C-alpha cells in the first residue's frame, strides 16, 4: 500500500490521518502475522519468586485466560452502557413530554375557569328572571312590536348557551386526555428509570470485576496484558489488510465528514469514561455523536441506535467520516479516517486512539450524512 495519504474530501491528511497511516504501516502489509510478534505461552499470573502473593482470582489461569475474562467484562459493560444511554435519552424525552403536558393542563384549566365563570353568569341571569325560559318570557311579553326582535335574540342566546356547554365538555375531555397521557408518560418514565438503574448496576459490576482481575496482576503482568490486547488487534488488522480490502476502498470524505474527522482527531489521548460525552472524556458512541455534531449532523447517542437508524453502506464503499459498528450486538463504534484506520474510544483504562479498522469484528458501516458517493 505504501505511504498513501488518506482521502478526506480532497484535503491532505491532518495529524490524526498521519497517525492512522503510521499505525497501518506499523502493523505490516502481509496477510501472515509475523511469528516474531506472536504471543509466547504465558506463565500463571503472579507466579515466580512472589508466587506466595498470587493473583487472587487470576491464580491458576494463564494470562491469556485473564485477558479473555477482562475483555469479556469490558464488552459486557460497553453493551450495558448503550442500554444505559438509551434509557437516559428516553427519560429525558419523557420528562420534557411531561413538562409540556403540565403546561397544556395549566392552559386548559385557565380556559375551564373562564368557561365556568360564563356559565355561572348565565345561571345567575336565569335566576334573576325567576328561572323562566326565554321562550316563555317572549309569550308572556306585552309588547307585540318587539316580539320578533326578541325571538332573534332568544335564538342567539340559546346558541351561545349551547356553544358554552360544548366548550365546557370539550375542555373537560381535553383535561381528561391530558391526565391519561400524563399517567402513561409517568409509567414510561418509571420504566426508563428502572432500566437505567439496572444498566448502571450492571456496568459498575462488570467494570469492578475487570478492575479486580487487573489489580491482582503485577505491573509486568498488566503490561503484558496490554501487549496481548494489542497483539490480538494487530493480527486481526493484518488479516483484514491481507484480504486486499484497501484496494477497493477509496472514497473521499464530504465536507461534513472531514469536520467530523477533524473533531475526533482533536480528542486523541483523552480518557474513555462510560456514559461520557465530552469535552474531557468520552465513551465510544459519545465520541462519534459529538464528532458528527461538529460536522453539522445530529445522530443517535448509542452505537446500537446509530447502527439501527443511520444509512448503511458496504465496507468497500466506506469513506472518512463513516462509522464502523463492531461486534454482533453493535456494542462498539469507531470513526473511519482513511488508510484502513479508525479513531475510537476503546474501553475504560484506555485513551482515545487510532486503531486498525479491521482490528475488531466488523458488523457493518453506517453513513451519518447519508450522501452517496
CSV table of C-alpha atoms in Angstrom, one decimal:
chain,number,residue,atom,x,y,z
A,1,UNK,CA,0.0,0.0,0.0
A,2,UNK,CA,2.9,2.3,0.7
A,3,UNK,CA,2.6,5.7,2.4
A,4,UNK,CA,-0.8,6.6,0.9
A,5,UNK,CA,-2.4,9.8,2.1
A,6,UNK,CA,-5.9,9.5,3.4
A,7,UNK,CA,-8.6,10.7,1.1
A,8,UNK,CA,-10.6,13.3,3.1
A,9,UNK,CA,-12.6,15.5,0.8
A,10,UNK,CA,-9.6,16.2,-1.3
A,11,UNK,CA,-7.6,17.6,1.6
A,12,UNK,CA,-4.2,16.4,2.8
A,13,UNK,CA,-4.1,14.3,6.0
A,14,UNK,CA,-4.1,16.0,9.3
A,15,UNK,CA,-2.4,14.8,12.5
A,16,UNK,CA,-5.0,12.0,13.0
A,17,UNK,CA,-4.7,10.7,9.5
A,18,UNK,CA,-0.9,10.8,9.6
A,19,UNK,CA,-1.1,8.8,12.8
A,20,UNK,CA,-3.5,6.4,11.2
A,21,UNK,CA,-1.2,5.9,8.2
A,22,UNK,CA,1.7,5.3,10.6
A,23,UNK,CA,-0.4,2.8,12.5
A,24,UNK,CA,-1.4,0.8,9.5
A,25,UNK,CA,2.1,0.7,8.2
A,26,UNK,CA,3.4,-0.4,11.6
A,27,UNK,CA,1.2,-3.5,11.7
A,28,UNK,CA,2.6,-4.7,8.4
A,29,UNK,CA,1.1,-5.3,5.0
A,30,UNK,CA,1.4,-9.0,5.0
A,31,UNK,CA,-1.6,-11.2,5.5
A,32,UNK,CA,0.6,-13.6,7.5
A,33,UNK,CA,1.3,-12.4,11.0
A,34,UNK,CA,5.0,-12.1,11.9
A,35,UNK,CA,6.0,-15.0,14.0
A,36,UNK,CA,8.4,-12.8,16.0
A,37,UNK,CA,5.3,-10.9,17.2
A,38,UNK,CA,3.4,-14.0,18.2
A,39,UNK,CA,2.4,-14.2,21.9
A,40,UNK,CA,4.5,-16.7,23.8
A,41,UNK,CA,3.0,-19.1,26.2
A,42,UNK,CA,2.3,-17.1,29.4
A,43,UNK,CA,3.1,-18.2,32.9
A,44,UNK,CA,0.4,-18.3,35.6
A,45,UNK,CA,-0.2,-14.7,36.7
A,46,UNK,CA,1.6,-13.9,39.9
A,47,UNK,CA,3.9,-17.0,39.6
A,48,UNK,CA,7.6,-16.9,40.3
A,49,UNK,CA,9.5,-15.6,43.2
A,50,UNK,CA,6.5,-13.9,44.6
A,51,UNK,CA,4.0,-16.7,43.9
A,52,UNK,CA,3.0,-16.6,47.5
A,53,UNK,CA,1.1,-13.4,46.9
A,54,UNK,CA,-0.6,-14.9,43.9
A,55,UNK,CA,-3.1,-13.1,41.7
A,56,UNK,CA,-6.2,-13.7,43.6
A,57,UNK,CA,-9.0,-14.8,41.3
A,58,UNK,CA,-6.5,-15.0,38.5
A,59,UNK,CA,-4.5,-17.7,40.1
A,60,UNK,CA,-4.4,-20.9,38.2
A,61,UNK,CA,-5.3,-19.2,34.9
A,62,UNK,CA,-3.0,-18.3,32.1
A,63,UNK,CA,-2.6,-14.6,31.3
A,64,UNK,CA,-4.4,-15.3,28.0
A,65,UNK,CA,-7.4,-16.6,30.0
A,66,UNK,CA,-7.3,-13.5,32.2
A,67,UNK,CA,-7.2,-11.4,29.1
A,68,UNK,CA,-10.3,-13.1,27.7
A,69,UNK,CA,-12.1,-12.6,31.0
A,70,UNK,CA,-11.2,-8.9,31.2
A,71,UNK,CA,-12.2,-8.3,27.6
A,72,UNK,CA,-15.5,-10.1,28.1
A,73,UNK,CA,-16.3,-8.0,31.2
A,74,UNK,CA,-15.4,-4.7,29.4
A,75,UNK,CA,-17.5,-5.8,26.4
A,76,UNK,CA,-20.5,-6.5,28.6
A,77,UNK,CA,-20.0,-3.2,30.4
A,78,UNK,CA,-20.0,-1.4,27.0
A,79,UNK,CA,-23.2,-3.2,25.9
A,80,UNK,CA,-24.8,-2.2,29.2
A,81,UNK,CA,-23.5,1.4,28.6
A,82,UNK,CA,-25.5,1.5,25.4
A,83,UNK,CA,-28.6,0.3,27.3
A,84,UNK,CA,-27.9,3.0,30.0
A,85,UNK,CA,-27.5,5.8,27.4
A,86,UNK,CA,-30.7,4.8,25.6
A,87,UNK,CA,-32.7,4.7,28.8
A,88,UNK,CA,-31.3,8.1,29.8
A,89,UNK,CA,-32.3,9.5,26.4
A,90,UNK,CA,-35.8,8.1,26.8
A,91,UNK,CA,-36.0,9.5,30.3
A,92,UNK,CA,-35.0,13.0,29.1
A,93,UNK,CA,-37.6,12.9,26.3
A,94,UNK,CA,-40.3,11.7,28.7
A,95,UNK,CA,-39.5,14.4,31.2
A,96,UNK,CA,-39.8,17.0,28.5
A,97,UNK,CA,-43.1,15.5,27.4
A,98,UNK,CA,-44.5,15.6,31.0
A,99,UNK,CA,-43.5,19.2,31.3
A,100,UNK,CA,-45.3,20.0,28.0
A,101,UNK,CA,-48.4,18.1,29.3
A,102,UNK,CA,-48.3,20.1,32.5
A,103,UNK,CA,-48.1,23.4,30.6
A,104,UNK,CA,-51.1,22.3,28.4
A,105,UNK,CA,-53.0,21.4,31.6
A,106,UNK,CA,-52.5,24.8,33.0
A,107,UNK,CA,-53.8,26.5,29.8
A,108,UNK,CA,-56.8,24.1,29.7
A,109,UNK,CA,-57.6,24.8,33.4
A,110,UNK,CA,-57.5,28.5,32.8
A,111,UNK,CA,-59.9,28.1,29.9
A,112,UNK,CA,-62.1,25.9,32.0
A,113,UNK,CA,-62.1,28.6,34.8
A,114,UNK,CA,-63.2,31.2,32.3
A,115,UNK,CA,-65.9,29.0,30.8
A,116,UNK,CA,-67.3,28.2,34.2
A,117,UNK,CA,-67.5,31.9,35.1
A,118,UNK,CA,-69.5,32.5,31.9
A,119,UNK,CA,-71.8,29.5,32.7
A,120,UNK,CA,-72.3,30.9,36.2
A,121,UNK,CA,-73.2,34.3,34.8
A,122,UNK,CA,-75.9,32.6,32.6
A,123,UNK,CA,-77.2,30.7,35.6
A,124,UNK,CA,-77.4,33.9,37.6
A,125,UNK,CA,-79.3,35.7,34.8
A,126,UNK,CA,-81.8,32.9,34.7
A,127,UNK,CA,-82.2,33.1,38.5
A,128,UNK,CA,-82.9,36.8,38.3
A,129,UNK,CA,-85.6,36.1,35.8
A,130,UNK,CA,-87.3,33.7,38.1
A,131,UNK,CA,-86.0,30.7,36.2
A,132,UNK,CA,-88.4,31.3,33.3
A,133,UNK,CA,-87.1,30.1,30.0
A,134,UNK,CA,-86.6,32.9,27.3
A,135,UNK,CA,-89.3,31.3,25.2
A,136,UNK,CA,-91.9,31.6,27.9
A,137,UNK,CA,-90.8,35.2,28.6
A,138,UNK,CA,-91.5,36.0,25.0
A,139,UNK,CA,-95.0,34.6,25.1
A,140,UNK,CA,-95.8,36.5,28.3
A,141,UNK,CA,-94.4,39.8,27.0
A,142,UNK,CA,-96.9,42.6,26.4
A,143,UNK,CA,-95.0,44.3,23.5
A,144,UNK,CA,-96.1,42.7,20.2
A,145,UNK,CA,-93.8,45.1,18.2
A,146,UNK,CA,-90.6,43.8,19.9
A,147,UNK,CA,-91.7,40.1,19.7
A,148,UNK,CA,-89.8,39.3,16.5
A,149,UNK,CA,-86.7,41.1,17.7
A,150,UNK,CA,-86.8,39.2,20.9
A,151,UNK,CA,-87.2,35.9,19.1
A,152,UNK,CA,-83.9,36.5,17.3
A,153,UNK,CA,-82.2,37.5,20.5
A,154,UNK,CA,-83.5,34.4,22.2
A,155,UNK,CA,-82.2,32.1,19.5
A,156,UNK,CA,-78.8,33.8,19.7
A,157,UNK,CA,-78.9,33.3,23.4
A,158,UNK,CA,-79.7,29.6,23.0
A,159,UNK,CA,-76.9,29.1,20.5
A,160,UNK,CA,-74.5,30.9,22.8
A,161,UNK,CA,-75.5,28.7,25.7
A,162,UNK,CA,-75.2,25.5,23.7
A,163,UNK,CA,-71.8,26.7,22.4
A,164,UNK,CA,-70.7,27.4,26.0
A,165,UNK,CA,-71.7,23.9,27.2
A,166,UNK,CA,-70.0,22.3,24.2
A,167,UNK,CA,-66.8,24.2,25.0
A,168,UNK,CA,-67.1,23.1,28.6
A,169,UNK,CA,-67.4,19.5,27.5
A,170,UNK,CA,-64.5,19.6,25.1
A,171,UNK,CA,-62.3,21.3,27.6
A,172,UNK,CA,-63.1,18.7,30.2
A,173,UNK,CA,-62.4,16.0,27.7
A,174,UNK,CA,-59.1,17.6,26.9
A,175,UNK,CA,-58.2,17.7,30.6
A,176,UNK,CA,-59.1,14.0,30.9
A,177,UNK,CA,-56.9,13.2,27.9
A,178,UNK,CA,-54.0,15.1,29.4
A,179,UNK,CA,-54.5,13.3,32.7
A,180,UNK,CA,-54.3,9.9,30.9
A,181,UNK,CA,-51.3,11.0,28.8
A,182,UNK,CA,-49.5,12.2,31.9
A,183,UNK,CA,-50.2,8.8,33.7
A,184,UNK,CA,-48.8,6.9,30.7
A,185,UNK,CA,-45.7,9.1,30.5
A,186,UNK,CA,-45.1,8.7,34.2
A,187,UNK,CA,-45.3,4.9,33.8
A,188,UNK,CA,-42.9,5.1,30.9
A,189,UNK,CA,-40.6,7.3,32.8
A,190,UNK,CA,-40.6,4.9,35.8
A,191,UNK,CA,-39.7,2.1,33.4
A,192,UNK,CA,-36.9,4.1,31.8
A,193,UNK,CA,-35.5,5.0,35.2
A,194,UNK,CA,-35.6,1.3,36.3
A,195,UNK,CA,-33.8,0.2,33.1
A,196,UNK,CA,-31.2,3.0,33.6
A,197,UNK,CA,-30.7,1.9,37.2
A,198,UNK,CA,-30.3,-1.7,36.2
A,199,UNK,CA,-27.9,-0.9,33.4
A,200,UNK,CA,-25.9,1.3,35.7
A,201,UNK,CA,-25.7,-1.5,38.3
A,202,UNK,CA,-24.6,-4.0,35.6
A,203,UNK,CA,-22.0,-1.6,34.3
A,204,UNK,CA,-20.5,-1.0,37.7
A,205,UNK,CA,-20.4,-4.7,38.5
A,206,UNK,CA,-18.6,-5.5,35.2
A,207,UNK,CA,-16.2,-2.7,35.5
A,208,UNK,CA,-15.5,-3.6,39.1
A,209,UNK,CA,-14.9,-7.2,38.1
A,210,UNK,CA,-12.5,-6.3,35.4
A,211,UNK,CA,-10.6,-3.9,37.7
A,212,UNK,CA,-10.4,-6.6,40.3
A,213,UNK,CA,-8.8,-9.0,37.8
A,214,UNK,CA,-6.4,-6.4,36.6
A,215,UNK,CA,-5.5,-5.2,40.1
A,216,UNK,CA,-4.4,-8.7,41.1
A,217,UNK,CA,-1.8,-8.7,38.4
A,218,UNK,CA,1.7,-7.5,39.0
A,219,UNK,CA,2.9,-4.5,37.0
A,220,UNK,CA,4.7,-6.6,34.4
A,221,UNK,CA,1.7,-8.8,34.0
A,222,UNK,CA,-0.6,-5.8,33.5
A,223,UNK,CA,1.8,-4.5,30.8
A,224,UNK,CA,1.8,-7.9,29.2
A,225,UNK,CA,-2.0,-7.9,29.3
A,226,UNK,CA,-1.9,-4.7,27.3
A,227,UNK,CA,0.5,-6.2,24.9
A,228,UNK,CA,-1.7,-9.3,24.4
A,229,UNK,CA,-4.6,-7.0,23.6
A,230,UNK,CA,-2.6,-5.0,21.1
A,231,UNK,CA,-1.2,-8.2,19.6
A,232,UNK,CA,-4.7,-9.6,19.1
A,233,UNK,CA,-5.7,-6.4,17.4
A,234,UNK,CA,-2.6,-6.4,15.2
A,235,UNK,CA,-3.2,-9.9,14.0
A,236,UNK,CA,-6.9,-9.2,13.2
A,237,UNK,CA,-5.8,-6.0,11.3
A,238,UNK,CA,-3.1,-7.8,9.3
A,239,UNK,CA,-5.6,-10.5,8.3
A,240,UNK,CA,-8.1,-7.8,7.2
A,241,UNK,CA,-5.5,-5.9,5.2
A,242,UNK,CA,-4.3,-9.2,3.7
A,243,UNK,CA,-7.7,-9.6,2.1
A,244,UNK,CA,-6.9,-6.7,-0.3
A,245,UNK,CA,-9.8,-4.6,1.1
A,246,UNK,CA,-7.9,-1.3,0.8
A,247,UNK,CA,-7.7,-1.7,-3.0
A,248,UNK,CA,-11.5,-1.4,-3.0
A,249,UNK,CA,-11.8,1.5,-0.6
A,250,UNK,CA,-11.0,4.9,-1.9
A,251,UNK,CA,-14.0,7.2,-1.3
A,252,UNK,CA,-13.4,10.8,-0.3
A,253,UNK,CA,-15.0,12.3,2.7
A,254,UNK,CA,-17.6,15.1,2.4
A,255,UNK,CA,-17.1,18.5,4.0
A,256,UNK,CA,-19.2,17.3,6.9
A,257,UNK,CA,-17.2,14.1,7.2
A,258,UNK,CA,-13.9,16.0,7.2
A,259,UNK,CA,-15.1,18.2,10.0
A,260,UNK,CA,-16.2,15.1,12.0
A,261,UNK,CA,-12.8,13.5,11.5
A,262,UNK,CA,-11.1,16.7,12.5
A,263,UNK,CA,-13.1,16.8,15.7
A,264,UNK,CA,-12.3,13.2,16.5
A,265,UNK,CA,-8.7,13.7,15.8
A,266,UNK,CA,-8.6,16.6,18.2
A,267,UNK,CA,-9.8,14.3,21.0
A,268,UNK,CA,-6.9,11.8,20.7
A,269,UNK,CA,-5.4,10.9,24.1
A,270,UNK,CA,-8.5,11.7,26.1
A,271,UNK,CA,-9.7,9.1,28.6
A,272,UNK,CA,-12.6,6.7,28.0
A,273,UNK,CA,-15.3,7.0,30.6
A,274,UNK,CA,-18.5,5.1,30.3
A,275,UNK,CA,-21.5,7.4,29.6
A,276,UNK,CA,-19.3,10.4,28.9
A,277,UNK,CA,-20.0,12.8,26.1
A,278,UNK,CA,-17.0,15.2,26.4
A,279,UNK,CA,-15.4,17.6,26.4
A,280,UNK,CA,-12.7,15.9,28.5
A,281,UNK,CA,-13.8,12.3,28.4
A,282,UNK,CA,-15.9,10.1,26.1
A,283,UNK,CA,-17.3,6.7,25.6
A,284,UNK,CA,-17.2,5.2,22.1
A,285,UNK,CA,-20.6,6.4,20.9
A,286,UNK,CA,-20.3,9.7,22.8
A,287,UNK,CA,-17.2,10.5,20.7
A,288,UNK,CA,-18.9,9.7,17.4
A,289,UNK,CA,-22.0,11.6,18.3
A,290,UNK,CA,-20.1,14.7,19.2
A,291,UNK,CA,-17.8,14.4,16.2
A,292,UNK,CA,-20.7,14.4,13.9
A,293,UNK,CA,-22.4,17.2,15.8
A,294,UNK,CA,-19.3,19.2,15.0
A,295,UNK,CA,-19.7,18.1,11.4
A,296,UNK,CA,-23.2,19.5,11.3
A,297,UNK,CA,-25.3,16.4,11.8
A,298,UNK,CA,-27.3,15.1,14.7
A,299,UNK,CA,-27.0,11.4,15.2
A,300,UNK,CA,-28.3,8.9,17.8
A,301,UNK,CA,-26.4,8.7,21.1
A,302,UNK,CA,-25.7,4.9,21.3
A,303,UNK,CA,-23.8,2.7,18.9
A,304,UNK,CA,-26.8,0.3,18.7
A,305,UNK,CA,-29.1,3.2,17.7
A,306,UNK,CA,-26.5,4.5,15.3
A,307,UNK,CA,-26.5,1.1,13.6
A,308,UNK,CA,-30.3,0.8,13.6
A,309,UNK,CA,-31.1,4.3,12.4
A,310,UNK,CA,-28.3,5.5,10.1
A,311,UNK,CA,-28.0,4.6,6.4
A,312,UNK,CA,-25.8,1.6,5.9
A,313,UNK,CA,-23.1,1.2,3.3
A,314,UNK,CA,-20.8,-1.6,2.4
A,315,UNK,CA,-17.3,-1.8,3.8
A,316,UNK,CA,-15.9,-1.4,0.2
A,317,UNK,CA,-17.7,1.9,-0.2
A,318,UNK,CA,-16.8,3.5,3.1
A,319,UNK,CA,-15.0,6.8,3.3
A,320,UNK,CA,-13.6,9.1,6.0
A,321,UNK,CA,-16.3,10.1,8.5
A,322,UNK,CA,-18.3,6.9,8.1
A,323,UNK,CA,-18.9,4.9,11.3
A,324,UNK,CA,-17.8,1.3,11.7
A,325,UNK,CA,-20.0,-0.7,14.0
A,326,UNK,CA,-18.4,-3.6,15.8
A,327,UNK,CA,-19.5,-7.0,17.3
A,328,UNK,CA,-22.8,-8.8,16.8
A,329,UNK,CA,-24.5,-6.7,19.4
A,330,UNK,CA,-23.4,-3.4,17.9
A,331,UNK,CA,-21.8,-2.5,21.2
A,332,UNK,CA,-18.8,-0.6,19.8
A,333,UNK,CA,-18.3,2.1,17.2
A,334,UNK,CA,-15.3,3.8,15.7
A,335,UNK,CA,-14.9,6.5,13.0
A,336,UNK,CA,-13.1,5.6,9.8
A,337,UNK,CA,-10.4,8.2,9.0
A,338,UNK,CA,-8.9,6.6,5.9
A,339,UNK,CA,-6.0,4.3,5.1
A,340,UNK,CA,-7.6,1.4,6.9
A,341,UNK,CA,-7.7,3.1,10.3
A,342,UNK,CA,-10.3,4.4,12.8
A,343,UNK,CA,-10.3,6.7,15.7
A,344,UNK,CA,-12.2,5.3,18.7
A,345,UNK,CA,-12.6,5.3,22.4
A,346,UNK,CA,-11.6,1.7,23.2
A,347,UNK,CA,-12.6,1.0,26.9
A,348,UNK,CA,-12.1,2.0,30.5
A,349,UNK,CA,-8.5,2.4,31.3
A,350,UNK,CA,-7.6,3.3,27.7
A,351,UNK,CA,-7.5,6.6,25.8
A,352,UNK,CA,-9.0,7.7,22.5
A,353,UNK,CA,-6.6,6.4,19.9
A,354,UNK,CA,-6.0,5.4,16.3
A,355,UNK,CA,-6.6,1.7,15.6
A,356,UNK,CA,-6.9,-0.6,12.6
A,357,UNK,CA,-10.4,-0.6,11.1
A,358,UNK,CA,-10.2,-4.4,11.0
A,359,UNK,CA,-8.8,-4.9,14.5
A,360,UNK,CA,-12.2,-5.9,15.8
A,361,UNK,CA,-15.1,-8.0,14.3
A,362,UNK,CA,-17.0,-5.6,11.9
A,363,UNK,CA,-20.8,-5.7,12.0
A,364,UNK,CA,-21.2,-3.1,9.3
A,365,UNK,CA,-20.7,0.5,8.3
A,366,UNK,CA,-23.2,3.5,8.6
A,367,UNK,CA,-23.0,6.9,6.9
A,368,UNK,CA,-24.3,9.8,9.1
A,369,UNK,CA,-24.6,12.3,6.3
A,370,UNK,CA,-26.3,9.8,4.1
A,371,UNK,CA,-24.6,11.3,0.9
A,372,UNK,CA,-23.9,8.9,-1.8
A,373,UNK,CA,-20.5,8.9,-3.4
